[in-house]
Coordinates of C-alpha atoms in Angstrom, one line a residue:
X1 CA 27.9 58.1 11.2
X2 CA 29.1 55.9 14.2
X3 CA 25.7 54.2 14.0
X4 CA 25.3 53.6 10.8
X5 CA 28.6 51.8 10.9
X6 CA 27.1 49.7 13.6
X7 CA 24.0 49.2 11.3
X8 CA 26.2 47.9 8.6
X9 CA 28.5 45.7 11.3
X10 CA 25.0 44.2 12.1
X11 CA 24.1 43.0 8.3
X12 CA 27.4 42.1 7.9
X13 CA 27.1 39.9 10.3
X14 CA 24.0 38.8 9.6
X15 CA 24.9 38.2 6.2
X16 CA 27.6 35.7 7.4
X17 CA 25.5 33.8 9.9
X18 CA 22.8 33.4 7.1
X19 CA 25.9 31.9 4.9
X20 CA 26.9 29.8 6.8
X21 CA 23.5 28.0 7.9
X22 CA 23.0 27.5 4.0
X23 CA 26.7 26.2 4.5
X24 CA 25.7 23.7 6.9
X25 CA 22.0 23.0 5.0
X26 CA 24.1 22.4 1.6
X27 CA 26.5 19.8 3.6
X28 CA 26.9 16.1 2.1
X29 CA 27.7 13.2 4.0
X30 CA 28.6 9.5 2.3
X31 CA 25.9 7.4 3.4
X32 CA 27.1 3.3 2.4
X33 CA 24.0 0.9 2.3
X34 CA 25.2 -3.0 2.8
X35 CA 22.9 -4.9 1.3
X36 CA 22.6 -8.2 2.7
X37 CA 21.5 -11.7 2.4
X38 CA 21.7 -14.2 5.3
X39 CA 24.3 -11.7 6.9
X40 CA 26.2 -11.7 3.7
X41 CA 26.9 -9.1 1.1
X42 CA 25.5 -9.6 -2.1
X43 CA 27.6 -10.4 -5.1
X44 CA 24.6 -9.4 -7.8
X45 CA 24.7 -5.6 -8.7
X46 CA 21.1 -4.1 -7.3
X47 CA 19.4 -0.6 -7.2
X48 CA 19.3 0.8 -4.3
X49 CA 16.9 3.8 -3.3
X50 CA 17.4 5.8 -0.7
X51 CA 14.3 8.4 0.0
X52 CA 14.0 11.0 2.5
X53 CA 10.8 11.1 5.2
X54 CA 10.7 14.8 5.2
X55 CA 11.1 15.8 1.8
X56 CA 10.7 12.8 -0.3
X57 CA 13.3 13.5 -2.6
X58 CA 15.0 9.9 -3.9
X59 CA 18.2 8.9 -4.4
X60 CA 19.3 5.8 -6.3
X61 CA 22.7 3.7 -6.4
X62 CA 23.8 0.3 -7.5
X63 CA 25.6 -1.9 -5.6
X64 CA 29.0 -2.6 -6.4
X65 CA 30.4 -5.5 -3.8
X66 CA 26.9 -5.6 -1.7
X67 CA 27.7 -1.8 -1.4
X68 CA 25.4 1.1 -2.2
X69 CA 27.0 4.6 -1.7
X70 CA 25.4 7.8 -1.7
X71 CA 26.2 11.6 -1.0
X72 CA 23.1 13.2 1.2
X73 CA 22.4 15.5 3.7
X74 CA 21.2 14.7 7.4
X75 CA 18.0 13.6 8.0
X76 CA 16.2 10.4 8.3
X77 CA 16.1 8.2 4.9
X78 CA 14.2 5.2 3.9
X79 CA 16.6 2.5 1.7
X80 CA 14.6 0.2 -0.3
X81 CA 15.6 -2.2 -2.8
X82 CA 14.2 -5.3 -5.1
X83 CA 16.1 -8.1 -6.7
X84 CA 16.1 -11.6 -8.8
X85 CA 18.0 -14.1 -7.5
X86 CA 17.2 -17.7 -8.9
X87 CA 14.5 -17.0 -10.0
X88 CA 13.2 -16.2 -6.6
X89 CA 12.3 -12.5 -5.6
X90 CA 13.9 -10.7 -2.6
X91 CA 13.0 -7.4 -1.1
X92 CA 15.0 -4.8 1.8
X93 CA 13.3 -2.4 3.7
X94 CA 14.8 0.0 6.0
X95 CA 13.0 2.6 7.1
X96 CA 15.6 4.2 10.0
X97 CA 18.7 5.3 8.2
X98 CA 19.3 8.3 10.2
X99 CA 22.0 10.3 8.7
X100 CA 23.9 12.8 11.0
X101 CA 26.7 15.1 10.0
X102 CA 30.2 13.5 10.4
X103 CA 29.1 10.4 11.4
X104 CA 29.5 7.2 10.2
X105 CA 26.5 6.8 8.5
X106 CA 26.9 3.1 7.3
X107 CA 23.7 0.7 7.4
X108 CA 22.9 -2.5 6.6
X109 CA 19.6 -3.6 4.5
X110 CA 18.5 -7.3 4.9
X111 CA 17.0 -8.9 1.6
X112 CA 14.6 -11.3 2.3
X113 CA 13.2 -13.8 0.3
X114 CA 9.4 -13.4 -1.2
X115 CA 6.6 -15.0 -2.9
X116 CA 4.3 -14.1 -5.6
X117 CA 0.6 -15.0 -5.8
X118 CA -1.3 -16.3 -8.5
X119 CA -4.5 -13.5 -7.4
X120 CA -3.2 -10.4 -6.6
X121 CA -4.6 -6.6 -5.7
X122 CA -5.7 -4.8 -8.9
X123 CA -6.9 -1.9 -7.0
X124 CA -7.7 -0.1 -4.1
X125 CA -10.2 2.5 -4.0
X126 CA -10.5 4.2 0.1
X127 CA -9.9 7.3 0.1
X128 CA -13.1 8.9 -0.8
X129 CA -14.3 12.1 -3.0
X130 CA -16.1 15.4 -3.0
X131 CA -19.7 16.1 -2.9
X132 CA -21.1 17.3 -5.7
X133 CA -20.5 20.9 -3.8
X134 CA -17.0 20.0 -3.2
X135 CA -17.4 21.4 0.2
X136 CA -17.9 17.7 2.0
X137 CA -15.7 14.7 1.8
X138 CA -18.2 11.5 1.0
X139 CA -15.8 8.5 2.3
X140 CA -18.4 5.7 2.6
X141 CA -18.2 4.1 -0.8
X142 CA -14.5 1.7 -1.2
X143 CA -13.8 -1.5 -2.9
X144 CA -11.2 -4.1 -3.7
X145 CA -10.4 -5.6 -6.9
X146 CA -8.8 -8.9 -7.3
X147 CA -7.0 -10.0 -10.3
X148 CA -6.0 -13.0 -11.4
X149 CA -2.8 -12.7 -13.2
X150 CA -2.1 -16.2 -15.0
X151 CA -3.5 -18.2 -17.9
X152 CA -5.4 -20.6 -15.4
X153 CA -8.7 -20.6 -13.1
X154 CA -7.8 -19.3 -9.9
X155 CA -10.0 -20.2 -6.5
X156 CA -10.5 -17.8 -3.9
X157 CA -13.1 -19.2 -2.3
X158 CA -10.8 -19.8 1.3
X159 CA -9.5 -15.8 1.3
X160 CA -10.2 -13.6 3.7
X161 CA -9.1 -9.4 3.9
X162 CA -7.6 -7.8 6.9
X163 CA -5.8 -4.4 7.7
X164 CA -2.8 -4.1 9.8
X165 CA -2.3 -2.2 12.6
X166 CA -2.1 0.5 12.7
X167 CA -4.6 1.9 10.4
X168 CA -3.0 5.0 8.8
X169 CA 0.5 5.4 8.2
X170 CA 2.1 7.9 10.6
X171 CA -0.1 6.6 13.5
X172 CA 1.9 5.7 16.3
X173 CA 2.1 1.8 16.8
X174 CA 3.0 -0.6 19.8
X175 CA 4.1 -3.1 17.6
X176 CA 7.5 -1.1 16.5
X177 CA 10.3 -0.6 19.1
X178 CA 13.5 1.3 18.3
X179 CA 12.4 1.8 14.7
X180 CA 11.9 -1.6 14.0
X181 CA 8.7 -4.1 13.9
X182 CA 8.2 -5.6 16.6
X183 CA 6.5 -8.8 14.9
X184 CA 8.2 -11.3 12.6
X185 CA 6.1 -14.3 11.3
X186 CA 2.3 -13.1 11.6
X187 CA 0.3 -9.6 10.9
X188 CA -1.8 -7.9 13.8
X189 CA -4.9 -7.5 12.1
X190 CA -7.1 -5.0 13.3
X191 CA -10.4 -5.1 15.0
X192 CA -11.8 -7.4 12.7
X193 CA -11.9 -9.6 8.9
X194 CA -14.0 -10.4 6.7
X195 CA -14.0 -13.7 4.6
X196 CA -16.3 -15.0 1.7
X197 CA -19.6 -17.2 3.0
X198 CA -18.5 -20.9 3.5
X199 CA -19.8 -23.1 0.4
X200 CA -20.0 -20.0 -2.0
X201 CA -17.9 -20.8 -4.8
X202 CA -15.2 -18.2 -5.9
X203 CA -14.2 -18.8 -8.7
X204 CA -11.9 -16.2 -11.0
X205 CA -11.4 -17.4 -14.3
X206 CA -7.8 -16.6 -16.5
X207 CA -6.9 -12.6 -16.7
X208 CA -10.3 -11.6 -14.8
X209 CA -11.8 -9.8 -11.9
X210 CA -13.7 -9.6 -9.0
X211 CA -14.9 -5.9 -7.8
X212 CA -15.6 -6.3 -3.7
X213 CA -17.6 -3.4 -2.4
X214 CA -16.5 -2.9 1.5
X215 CA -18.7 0.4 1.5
X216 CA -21.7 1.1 0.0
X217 CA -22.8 -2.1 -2.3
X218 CA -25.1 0.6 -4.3
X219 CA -24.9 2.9 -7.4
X220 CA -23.5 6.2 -4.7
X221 CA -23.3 8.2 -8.0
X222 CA -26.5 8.7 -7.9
X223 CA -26.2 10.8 -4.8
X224 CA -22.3 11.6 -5.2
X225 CA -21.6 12.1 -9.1
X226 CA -17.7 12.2 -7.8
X227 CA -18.1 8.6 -6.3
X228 CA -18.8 5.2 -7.8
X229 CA -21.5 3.0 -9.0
X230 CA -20.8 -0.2 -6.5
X231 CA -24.2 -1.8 -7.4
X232 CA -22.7 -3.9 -9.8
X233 CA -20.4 -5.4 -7.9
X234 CA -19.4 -9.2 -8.1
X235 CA -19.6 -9.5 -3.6
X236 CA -20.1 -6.9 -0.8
X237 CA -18.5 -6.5 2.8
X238 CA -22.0 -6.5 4.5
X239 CA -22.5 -8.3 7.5
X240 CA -25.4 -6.4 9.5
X241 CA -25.6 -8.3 12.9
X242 CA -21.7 -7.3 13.4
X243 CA -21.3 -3.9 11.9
X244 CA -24.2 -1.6 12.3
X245 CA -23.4 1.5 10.9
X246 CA -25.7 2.3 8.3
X247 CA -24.1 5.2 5.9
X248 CA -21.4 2.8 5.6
X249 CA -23.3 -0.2 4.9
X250 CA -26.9 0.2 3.2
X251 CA -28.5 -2.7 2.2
X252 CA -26.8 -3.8 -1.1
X253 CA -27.7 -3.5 -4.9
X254 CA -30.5 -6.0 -5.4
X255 CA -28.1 -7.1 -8.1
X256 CA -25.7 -8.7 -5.5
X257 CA -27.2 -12.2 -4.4
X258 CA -27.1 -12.3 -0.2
X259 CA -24.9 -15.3 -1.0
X260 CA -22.3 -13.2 -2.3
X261 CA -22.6 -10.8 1.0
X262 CA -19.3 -11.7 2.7
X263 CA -19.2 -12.1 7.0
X264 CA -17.4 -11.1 9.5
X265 CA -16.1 -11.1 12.9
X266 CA -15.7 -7.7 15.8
X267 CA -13.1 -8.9 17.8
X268 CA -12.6 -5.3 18.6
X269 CA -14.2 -2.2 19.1
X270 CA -16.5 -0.6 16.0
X271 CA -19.7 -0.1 14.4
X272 CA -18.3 0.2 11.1
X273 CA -14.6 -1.8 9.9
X274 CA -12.3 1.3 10.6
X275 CA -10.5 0.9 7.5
X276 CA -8.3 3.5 7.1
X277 CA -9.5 6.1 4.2
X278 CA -5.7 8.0 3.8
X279 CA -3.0 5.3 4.4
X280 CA -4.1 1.6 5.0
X281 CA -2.1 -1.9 4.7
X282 CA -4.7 -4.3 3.1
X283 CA -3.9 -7.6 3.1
X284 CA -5.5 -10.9 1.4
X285 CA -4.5 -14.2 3.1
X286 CA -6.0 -17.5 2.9
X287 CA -5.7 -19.6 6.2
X288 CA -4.5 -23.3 6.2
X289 CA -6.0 -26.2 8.1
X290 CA -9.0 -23.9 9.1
X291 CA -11.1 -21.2 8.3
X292 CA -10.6 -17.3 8.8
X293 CA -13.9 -17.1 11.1
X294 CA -12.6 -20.2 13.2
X295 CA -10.0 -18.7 13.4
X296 CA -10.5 -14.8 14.4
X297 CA -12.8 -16.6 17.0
X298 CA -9.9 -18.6 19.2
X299 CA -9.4 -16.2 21.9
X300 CA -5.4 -17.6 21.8
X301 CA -5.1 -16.1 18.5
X302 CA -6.7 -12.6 19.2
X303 CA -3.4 -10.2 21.4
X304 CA -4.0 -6.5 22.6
X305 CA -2.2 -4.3 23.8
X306 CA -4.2 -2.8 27.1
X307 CA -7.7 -2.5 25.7
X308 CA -10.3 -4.0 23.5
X309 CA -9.6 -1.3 21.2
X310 CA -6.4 -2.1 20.2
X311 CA -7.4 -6.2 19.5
X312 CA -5.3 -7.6 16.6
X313 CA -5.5 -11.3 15.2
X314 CA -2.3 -12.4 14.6
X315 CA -2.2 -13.3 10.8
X316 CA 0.7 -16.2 9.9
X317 CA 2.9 -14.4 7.4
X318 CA 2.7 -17.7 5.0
X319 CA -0.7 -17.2 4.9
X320 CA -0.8 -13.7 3.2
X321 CA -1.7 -13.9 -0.7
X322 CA -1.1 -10.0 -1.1
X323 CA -0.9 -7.2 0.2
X324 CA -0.6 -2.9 -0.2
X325 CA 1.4 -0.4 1.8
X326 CA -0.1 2.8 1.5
X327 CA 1.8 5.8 3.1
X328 CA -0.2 9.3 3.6
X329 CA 1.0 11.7 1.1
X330 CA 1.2 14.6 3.6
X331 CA 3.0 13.2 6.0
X332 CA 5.5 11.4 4.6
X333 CA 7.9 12.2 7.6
X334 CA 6.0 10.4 10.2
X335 CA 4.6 7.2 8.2
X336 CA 6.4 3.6 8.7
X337 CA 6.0 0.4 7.8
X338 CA 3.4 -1.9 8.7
X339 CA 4.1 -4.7 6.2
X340 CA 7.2 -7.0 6.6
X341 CA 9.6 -6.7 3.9
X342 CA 8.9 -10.1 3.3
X343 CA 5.7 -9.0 2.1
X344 CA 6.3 -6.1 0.7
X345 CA 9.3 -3.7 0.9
X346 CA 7.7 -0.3 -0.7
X347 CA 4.7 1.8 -0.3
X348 CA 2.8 3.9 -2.5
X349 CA 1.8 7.7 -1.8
X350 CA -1.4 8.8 -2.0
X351 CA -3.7 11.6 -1.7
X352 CA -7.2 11.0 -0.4
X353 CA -10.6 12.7 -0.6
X354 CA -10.4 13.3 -4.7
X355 CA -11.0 10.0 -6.3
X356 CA -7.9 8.5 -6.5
X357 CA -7.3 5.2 -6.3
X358 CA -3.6 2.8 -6.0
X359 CA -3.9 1.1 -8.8
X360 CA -1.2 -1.9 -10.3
X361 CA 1.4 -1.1 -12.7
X362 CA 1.6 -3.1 -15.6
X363 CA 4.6 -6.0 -16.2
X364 CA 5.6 -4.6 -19.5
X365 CA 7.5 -7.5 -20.8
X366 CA 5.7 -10.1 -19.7
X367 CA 2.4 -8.8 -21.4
X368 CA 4.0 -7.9 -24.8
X369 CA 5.6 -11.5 -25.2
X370 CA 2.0 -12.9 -24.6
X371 CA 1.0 -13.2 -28.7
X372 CA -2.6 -13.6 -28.5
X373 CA -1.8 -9.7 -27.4
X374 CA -0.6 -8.1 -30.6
X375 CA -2.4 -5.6 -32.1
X376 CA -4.6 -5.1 -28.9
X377 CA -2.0 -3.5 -26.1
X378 CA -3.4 0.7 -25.9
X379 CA -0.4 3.2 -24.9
X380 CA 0.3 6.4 -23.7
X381 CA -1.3 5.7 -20.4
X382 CA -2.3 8.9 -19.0
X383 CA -4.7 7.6 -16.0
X384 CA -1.8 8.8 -13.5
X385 CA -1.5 11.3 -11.1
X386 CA 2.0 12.4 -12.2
X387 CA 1.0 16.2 -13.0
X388 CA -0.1 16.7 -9.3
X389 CA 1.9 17.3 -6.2
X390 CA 3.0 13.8 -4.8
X391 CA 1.5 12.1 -8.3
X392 CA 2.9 8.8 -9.5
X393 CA 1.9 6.9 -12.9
X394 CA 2.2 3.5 -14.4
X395 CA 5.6 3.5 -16.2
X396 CA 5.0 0.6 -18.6
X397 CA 2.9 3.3 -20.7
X398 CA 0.0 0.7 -21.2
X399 CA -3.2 1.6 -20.8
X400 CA -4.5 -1.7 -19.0
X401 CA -8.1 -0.8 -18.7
X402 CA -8.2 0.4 -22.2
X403 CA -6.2 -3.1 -23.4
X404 CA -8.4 -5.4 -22.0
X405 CA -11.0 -3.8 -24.0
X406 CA -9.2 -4.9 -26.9
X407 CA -9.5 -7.8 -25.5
X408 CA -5.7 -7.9 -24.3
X409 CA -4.6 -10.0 -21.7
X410 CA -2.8 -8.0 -18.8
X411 CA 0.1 -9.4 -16.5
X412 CA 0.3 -6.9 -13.5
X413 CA 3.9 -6.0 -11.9
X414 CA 4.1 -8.6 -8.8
X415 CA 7.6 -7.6 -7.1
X416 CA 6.0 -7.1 -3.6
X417 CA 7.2 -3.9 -3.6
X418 CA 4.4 -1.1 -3.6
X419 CA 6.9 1.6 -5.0
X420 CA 7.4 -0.6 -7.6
X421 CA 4.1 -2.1 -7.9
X422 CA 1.2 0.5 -7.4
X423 CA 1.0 4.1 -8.8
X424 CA -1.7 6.5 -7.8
X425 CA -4.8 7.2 -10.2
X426 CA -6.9 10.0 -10.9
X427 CA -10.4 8.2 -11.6
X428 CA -11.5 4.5 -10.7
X429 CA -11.0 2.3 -13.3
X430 CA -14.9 1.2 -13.2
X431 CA -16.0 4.5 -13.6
X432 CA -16.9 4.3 -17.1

C-alpha cells in the first residue's frame, strides 16, 4: 500500500512538472518592432512580419505610430517589412530579434530605400533532380532566366552574374559579426563571375527572355528525363580554359553559337563555379566605367579572408541589377542573410534535389491594367509547391507561362523582397 502511494506521489508529480513546462512553452511575450527610416519612426501604416528561424511559423502586424506589436513566444525571429513611400520602394530586414521571456523585447527595423530594374530574375533553376531511378541526385544541369519587364528594348550586353558569400544559407560567414553584415556598400562575390563576351550584342526585346545555361548547355533529358533540355538555350556559362570540370560543363548544344558562350574569371579556388545547389544569393550587376573581367582582375578589388579559398570580389551595391535570396528549407534556423536589405529584404524557401525551381510572382495589377491583355491572362495558377511541406505559390493566381502563350504581356512583382517576390515551383517553366 505504502508504495503504491509513493508510485502515485511520483506521477503526481510528474504530472505537475510536465504542466508546467507546457506552462512555460505556451508563454507569450509583447515583442514591439520600430520601424524606422533615417532613425525616425514612420508615420505610414506598414505590414510587418515577424517569422521564426526554428519553426517558421509567421506573424504579421501593422504599424500604428512606426510601431508593430506582436504576442510570441521566445526564440529567435526574423522581422521583415516592404513599403511605398513617394513612389520610391523601401525594404527592413532584421534577422536577430531574439525574444527572451520577461524581457524587453523591443527592436528596431531600418527601412532602406531601393531600386527596381528594368531586367529582372525570371527564374532560378539549381537545385537539381532525381535520376531516372530516383536513387541519385543529378545537380549538373541549372540556368538563369532574365526577363525584361517593361514595354521597351532592354540591353544587357554590360551584365555580369555573381554569388555571394557564403554559398548556402546556414553556412557560417566571416562577413557577419554580432548578427549583423559586416559589409555595407559592395557584395563579396565568390570565387569567381561570369560576364557576356565583349562586342556580343544582348539585346532583350519588350516582355521577353533569355534562358542562360550555367550547367550543362545540352538536352540532359535525354540522360535524366527528371532534368531539362538546356540545348536550346539563348547563352551558356562555358569557359573551358578557367573551369575544367567536365560533368558540369560538356561542350554546349551545337545550337548555341561559341559567341554566345559567356567567360569568366577564377579568382578563387574551383574546377567548377561552386554555385550553391540548396540556398544561393544570385546576383546580376552591371559595372560602371569598366568591365566585370577588368575588374575581377585588379588584385585591389579581390579581399579574403586567410586563404585563396575564401576570395570575394567586392561588388559596388549600385551596381547590382537583381538579385535572389534563397534560404535552405531544412534549416531554416541556421540560414541568414547574405543580401543587404537594400537589395533585397526577404528570401524564399526552397527544397532542392526535386525539380523545383524559385520562380517570380506575378504583379497582379499592373498586368491586368495592361489592355492589349484582355482576354489572354490564364488563372488558377497551380505550378506552386503549396501542397508540400515548406511549399509557396504565386498568389496573383495567373498562370504566367500559360498567359504569354496567349500572347499576354506579363509584369513580374519587383519589391526586392524574395518573400514577396519569388515562390517555389514544382516543374521548370521550359519543360514543355
Amino acid at each position: 500500500m505504502k508504495k503504491f502511494f509513493y508510485l502515485l506521489m511520483a506521477a503526481a508529480a510528474m504530472a505537475l512538472y510536465a504542466c508546467n513546462n507546457d506552462d512555460e512553452k505556451s508563454k507569450t511575450n509583447t515583442v514591439t518592432i520600430n520601424v524606422l527610416i533615417d532613425n525616425e519612426k514612420i508615420s505610414d501604416a506598414v505590414d510587418v512580419t515577424l517569422t521564426s528561424k526554428s519553426s517558421s511559423t509567421s506573424y504579421v502586424a501593422t504599424t500604428t505610430g512606426g510601431v508593430a506589436t506582436f504576442s510570441v513566444t521566445a526564440g529567435i525571429y526574423e522581422a521583415i517589412a516592404t513599403m511605398y513611400k513617394e513612389s520610391a520602394i523601401y525594404n527592413g530586414n532584421n534577422s536577430s530579434v531574439t525574444v527572451t521571456d520577461g524581457g524587453a523585447n523591443a527592436f528596431n527595423l531600418d527601412m532602406v530605400k531601393s531600386t527596381t530594374s528594368q531586367v529582372i530574375i525570371k527564374e532560378l533553376y539549381f537545385g537539381g533532380c532525381m535520376d531516372n531511378a530516383g536513387a541519385k541526385h543529378f545537380l549538373n544541369d541549372a540556368y538563369v532566366t532574365l526577363y525584361n519587364n517593361s514595354p521597351v528594348e532592354a540591353d544587357a550586353s554590360n551584365y555580369a552574374f555573381g554569388m555571394v558569400y557564403p554559398a548556402n544559407s546556414n553556412t557560417n560567414s566571416n562577413y557577419r559579426k554580432d548578427g549583423e553584415l559586416t559589409y555595407t556598400d559592395y557584395l563579396p562575390c565568390w570565387n569567381a563571375v561570369w560576364w557576356f563576351q565583349s562586342g556580343t550584342q544582348v539585346k532583350i526585346p519588350a516582355y521577353s527572355q533569355i534562358v542562360i545555361a550555367m550547367k550543362g548547355a545540352i538536352d540532359n533529358t535525354a540522360t535524366y528525363s527528371n532534368s531539362v533540355d538546356l540545348s536550346n538555350a539563348d547563352f551558356a556559362m562555358y569557359d573551358p580554359e578557367v573551369f575544367t570540370f567536365p560533368a558540369a560543363y560538356p561542350a554546349p548544344s551545337s545550337k548555341i553559337p561559341s559567341s554566345h558562350y559567356l567567360k569568366t574569371y577564377l579568382y578563387g579556388m574551383a574546377t567548377a563555379w561552386p554555385l550553391s545547389n540548396s540556398s544561393p544569393a544570385f546576383v546580376v550587376f552591371s559595372p560602371e566605367g569598366t568591365t566585370a573581367e577588368a575588374f575581377v582582375k585588379t588584385a585591389s578589388n579581390i579581399e579574403t579572408t586567410g586563404s585563396k579559398a575564401y576570395a570575394c570580389a567586392k561588388v559596388p551595391v549600385s551596381w547590382v541589377m537583381d538579385g535572389v535570396e534563397v534560404y535552405n528549407a531544412t534549416v531554416l534556423d541556421k540560414s541568414n542573410k547574405r543580401l543587404l536589405s537594400s537589395l533585397d529584404a526577404g528570401y524564399v524557401k526552397f527544397t532542392n534535389k526535386l525539380g523545383y525551381t524559385v520562380y517570380r510572382n506575378v504583379n497582379k495589377e499592373a498586368t491586368e491594367a495592361l489592355q492589349e491583355n484582355v482576354g489572354k491572362l490564364v488563372y488558377d495558377y497551380a505550378g506552386g509547391t503549396a501542397d508540400v511541406e515548406n511549399g509557396s505559390t504565386d498568389p496573383s493566381g495567373i498562370d504566367a507561362e500559360a498567359s504569354i502563350a496567349k500572347g499576354a504581356h506579363i509584369i513580374f512583382k519587383d519589391t526586392n523582397n524574395s518573400t514577396n517576390d519569388f515562390h517555389q515551383r514544382k516543374v521548370a517553366s521550359i519543360k514543355k
